[in-house]
Coordinates of C-alpha atoms and ligand atoms in Angstrom, one line a residue:
X1 CA 0.1 0.0 0.0
X2 CA 1.2 3.2 -1.1
X3 CA -0.2 6.6 0.6
X4 CA 1.2 9.9 -1.2
X5 CA 0.7 12.9 0.7
X6 CA 1.5 16.1 -1.4
X7 CA 0.9 20.0 -0.8
X8 CA 2.8 23.3 -0.2
X9 CA 5.1 24.4 2.9
X10 CA 3.4 24.9 6.1
X11 CA -0.1 23.2 5.0
X12 CA 0.4 20.6 7.8
X13 CA 1.5 17.8 5.5
X14 CA 4.2 16.5 8.0
X15 CA 1.9 16.1 10.9
X16 CA -0.7 14.3 9.0
X17 CA 1.7 12.5 7.2
X18 CA 3.6 11.3 10.7
X19 CA 0.5 10.5 12.8
X20 CA -1.1 8.5 9.6
X21 CA 2.1 6.6 9.4
X22 CA 2.0 5.9 13.1
X23 CA -1.6 4.9 13.1
X24 CA -1.2 2.3 10.3
X25 CA 2.3 1.2 11.1
X26 CA 3.6 2.2 7.8
X27 CA 7.3 3.5 7.0
X28 CA 7.1 7.3 6.5
X29 CA 9.0 8.6 3.8
X30 CA 9.7 12.2 4.3
X31 CA 11.2 13.1 0.6
X32 CA 11.3 16.8 1.5
X33 CA 14.5 15.9 4.1
X34 CA 16.2 14.3 1.1
X35 CA 16.1 17.1 -0.9
X36 CA 17.1 19.0 2.3
X37 CA 20.0 16.5 3.1
X38 CA 21.2 16.8 -0.6
X39 CA 21.3 20.8 0.0
X40 CA 23.2 20.5 3.3
X41 CA 26.0 18.2 2.3
X42 CA 26.4 20.5 -1.1
X43 CA 26.7 23.4 1.5
X44 CA 29.1 21.6 3.5
X45 CA 31.1 20.5 0.3
X46 CA 31.0 24.1 -0.5
X47 CA 29.7 23.5 -4.3
X48 CA 28.1 25.7 -6.5
X49 CA 24.4 25.0 -5.7
X50 CA 23.6 25.7 -9.2
X51 CA 25.8 23.2 -10.7
X52 CA 23.6 20.4 -11.1
X53 CA 26.3 17.8 -12.1
X54 CA 28.2 18.7 -8.7
X55 CA 25.0 18.6 -7.0
X56 CA 23.4 15.2 -8.3
X57 CA 26.8 13.5 -8.0
X58 CA 26.5 14.6 -4.1
X59 CA 23.0 12.8 -4.3
X60 CA 24.3 9.8 -6.0
X61 CA 26.5 9.0 -2.7
X62 CA 23.3 9.4 -0.3
X63 CA 21.8 6.3 1.2
X64 CA 18.5 6.8 2.9
X65 CA 16.5 5.3 5.5
X66 CA 13.3 6.1 7.5
X67 CA 12.7 4.9 11.0
X68 CA 10.3 5.9 14.1
X69 CA 12.5 6.5 17.1
X70 CA 10.2 7.7 20.4
X71 CA 7.4 8.3 18.0
X72 CA 9.4 10.8 16.0
X73 CA 10.4 9.8 12.3
X74 CA 13.9 10.0 11.9
X75 CA 15.8 10.4 8.5
X76 CA 19.0 8.4 8.4
X77 CA 21.5 9.2 5.6
X78 CA 24.3 6.8 5.2
X79 CA 23.6 5.4 8.8
X80 CA 23.7 8.9 10.6
X81 CA 20.6 10.3 12.0
X82 CA 19.6 13.8 10.7
X83 CA 17.7 16.2 12.6
X84 CA 18.1 20.0 13.2
X85 CA 20.9 20.7 10.7
X86 CA 18.7 20.2 7.8
X87 CA 15.7 22.6 9.0
X88 CA 17.6 25.9 9.0
X89 CA 16.6 28.8 6.9
X90 CA 19.6 28.7 5.1
X91 CA 19.3 25.0 4.0
X92 CA 15.2 25.7 3.0
X93 CA 16.5 27.9 0.7
X94 CA 19.4 25.7 -0.9
X95 CA 16.8 22.9 -1.1
X96 CA 14.5 24.8 -3.0
X97 CA 17.6 25.6 -5.3
X98 CA 19.0 22.0 -5.7
X99 CA 15.6 20.7 -6.1
X100 CA 14.9 22.1 -9.5
X101 CA 18.0 20.3 -11.0
X102 CA 16.4 17.4 -13.1
X103 CA 19.5 15.1 -12.6
X104 CA 19.3 16.1 -8.8
X105 CA 15.4 14.9 -8.6
X106 CA 16.0 11.9 -11.0
X107 CA 18.4 10.4 -8.4
X108 CA 16.1 11.0 -5.4
X109 CA 13.2 9.6 -7.5
X110 CA 14.7 6.6 -8.1
X111 CA 15.9 6.0 -4.2
X112 CA 12.2 7.0 -3.3
X113 CA 10.6 4.5 -5.4
X114 CA 13.2 2.0 -4.1
X115 CA 12.2 2.8 -0.2
X116 CA 8.6 2.9 -0.7
X117 CA 8.2 -0.2 -2.4
X118 CA 10.2 -2.1 0.5
X119 CA 7.1 -2.2 2.2
X120 CA 4.0 -0.5 2.9
X121 CA 4.6 3.4 3.1
X122 CA 3.1 7.0 3.4
X123 CA 5.2 9.0 1.3
X124 CA 5.5 12.9 1.8
X125 CA 6.3 15.5 -0.6
X126 CA 5.4 17.8 -3.7
X127 CA 5.5 15.1 -6.4
X128 CA 4.6 11.7 -5.1
X129 CA 1.2 11.4 -6.4
X130 CA 2.0 12.9 -10.1
X131 CA 5.5 11.5 -10.5
X132 CA 7.3 9.4 -8.1
X133 CA 4.1 7.0 -7.6
X134 CA 1.4 7.8 -9.9
X135 CA -0.1 4.6 -9.3
X136 CA -0.4 4.9 -5.7
X137 CA -3.6 3.4 -3.9
X138 CA -4.3 6.5 -1.8
X139 CA -3.5 10.2 -3.1
X140 CA -4.2 13.1 -0.8
X141 CA -3.3 16.7 -1.6
X142 CA -3.1 18.8 1.6
X143 CA -3.4 22.9 1.5
X144 CA -4.3 25.9 3.7
X145 CA -4.1 29.4 3.3
X146 CA -0.9 31.1 2.9
X147 CA -1.7 33.0 5.8
X148 CA -2.5 30.4 7.7
X149 CA 0.8 28.6 6.8
X150 CA 3.1 31.5 7.5
X151 CA 1.2 31.7 10.9
X152 CA 2.0 27.9 11.6
X153 CA 5.7 28.6 10.5
X154 CA 6.3 31.8 12.7
X155 CA 5.0 30.0 16.0
X156 CA 7.3 26.9 14.8
X157 CA 10.1 29.4 14.4
X158 CA 9.5 31.0 17.9
X159 CA 9.0 27.3 19.7
X160 CA 12.7 27.1 18.4
X161 CA 13.7 30.5 19.9
X162 CA 14.4 31.8 16.7
X163 CA 12.9 35.4 15.8
X164 CA 10.3 35.6 13.4
X165 CA 8.5 38.5 11.2
X166 CA 5.1 37.3 10.0
X167 CA 5.3 39.5 7.1
X168 CA 8.7 38.5 6.2
X169 CA 7.8 34.6 6.4
X170 CA 4.7 35.1 4.5
X171 CA 6.4 36.7 1.5
X172 CA 9.1 34.1 1.5
X173 CA 6.3 31.6 1.6
X174 CA 4.5 33.2 -1.4
X175 CA 8.1 33.4 -3.3
X176 CA 8.5 29.5 -2.2
X177 CA 5.1 28.2 -3.4
X178 CA 5.7 30.3 -6.6
X179 CA 8.9 28.6 -7.7
X180 CA 7.7 25.0 -6.4
X181 CA 4.9 25.1 -8.5
X182 CA 6.0 27.4 -12.0
X183 CA 9.6 25.3 -12.0
X184 CA 9.3 22.7 -15.1
X185 CA 10.3 19.9 -13.8
X186 CA 7.8 18.3 -11.4
X187 CA 6.1 21.3 -10.3
X188 CA 3.8 21.3 -6.9
X189 CA 0.7 20.5 -8.7
X190 CA -2.7 18.1 -7.3
X191 CA -2.7 14.9 -9.2
X192 CA -6.0 14.7 -10.8
X193 CA -7.2 11.4 -8.5
X194 CA -6.0 13.3 -5.4
X195 CA -8.4 13.7 -2.4
X196 CA -8.1 17.7 -1.6
X197 CA -8.2 18.4 2.0
X198 CA -7.9 22.2 3.2
X199 CA -6.5 22.3 6.7
X200 CA -7.1 25.8 7.6
X201 CA -9.7 25.3 10.0
X202 CA -9.4 21.5 10.8
X203 CA -8.0 19.6 13.6
X204 CA -5.3 17.0 12.9
X205 CA -7.6 14.1 14.2
X206 CA -10.5 14.8 11.9
X207 CA -8.5 14.9 9.0
X208 CA -6.7 11.6 10.0
X209 CA -10.1 10.0 10.2
X210 CA -11.1 10.9 6.6
X211 CA -8.0 9.8 5.4
X212 CA -8.3 6.3 7.3
X213 CA -11.7 5.8 5.9
X214 CA -10.6 6.6 2.2
X215 CA -7.3 4.0 2.9
X216 CA -9.9 1.3 4.2
X217 CA -12.2 1.8 1.2
X218 CA -9.3 1.2 -1.1
X219 CA -8.4 -1.9 0.9
X220 CA -11.9 -3.2 0.9
X221 CA -12.3 -2.4 -2.9
Ligands
DC1 O1 8.6 19.7 2.4 P1 9.8 20.3 2.8 O2 9.9 22.1 3.1 O3 11.1 19.9 3.8 O4 10.8 20.6 1.5 C1 12.3 21.0 1.2 C2 12.3 21.7 0.0 O5 12.5 20.3 -1.3 C3 11.5 22.4 -0.5 O6 11.8 23.5 -1.3 C4 10.8 21.7 -1.6 C5 11.2 20.5 -2.2 N1 10.9 19.2 -2.3 C6 10.6 18.9 -3.8 O7 11.0 19.5 -4.7 N2 10.2 17.5 -3.8 C7 9.6 16.8 -2.9 N3 9.1 15.5 -3.2 C8 9.8 17.3 -1.6 C9 10.4 18.4 -1.4

């Protein structure tokens, strides 16, 4: 069983994907973490982020695994656990740049398909239902208004002790959405057959119940 969850940053996708994977006992493949890791390793190697070949070579040498540890989904890359270091603003910006390179996407998509087929999985990203697993049994596209998404992001930053300016976060989010949805390769779009969920005024449990019903229906049918 493959459950594909796509949507823009801050739509609540990660929370829904994590809780759903936990309820179902499925593996959770966080594809954003994979792009983030490639960005992080490219920055660390001090290579030009626009150098598609060099970034793709970095991606080729990374092997990913995902495991729940104490209820948190942890990304392991070449055996090492990655956490806060791939969540910085610098890595967010860099991941948006490197994820536009077709060769980088090709390398990561290949690995996403391999890891996803190992066992029942929830995959979370931008192009799971359209590109990575167009034949996924269940596809979900989660959205929320940009103001709601920016507010959530500000709260998250403040929790981490970072300073956050709402208007700045909002404009950066709008710019990132535009880049992600207008790029030529694997743009952020809803798959035609995806269930669309607007999380702006809904709580997580309510969304999870709806998704579990959709999955049961799929399993029964
Ligand atoms: O979901 P996230 O914020 O962790 O994603 C980080 C970046 O990677 C973001 O710029 C979008 C990009 N991404 C992508 O292009 N395709 C995916 N399947 C997942 C993430």
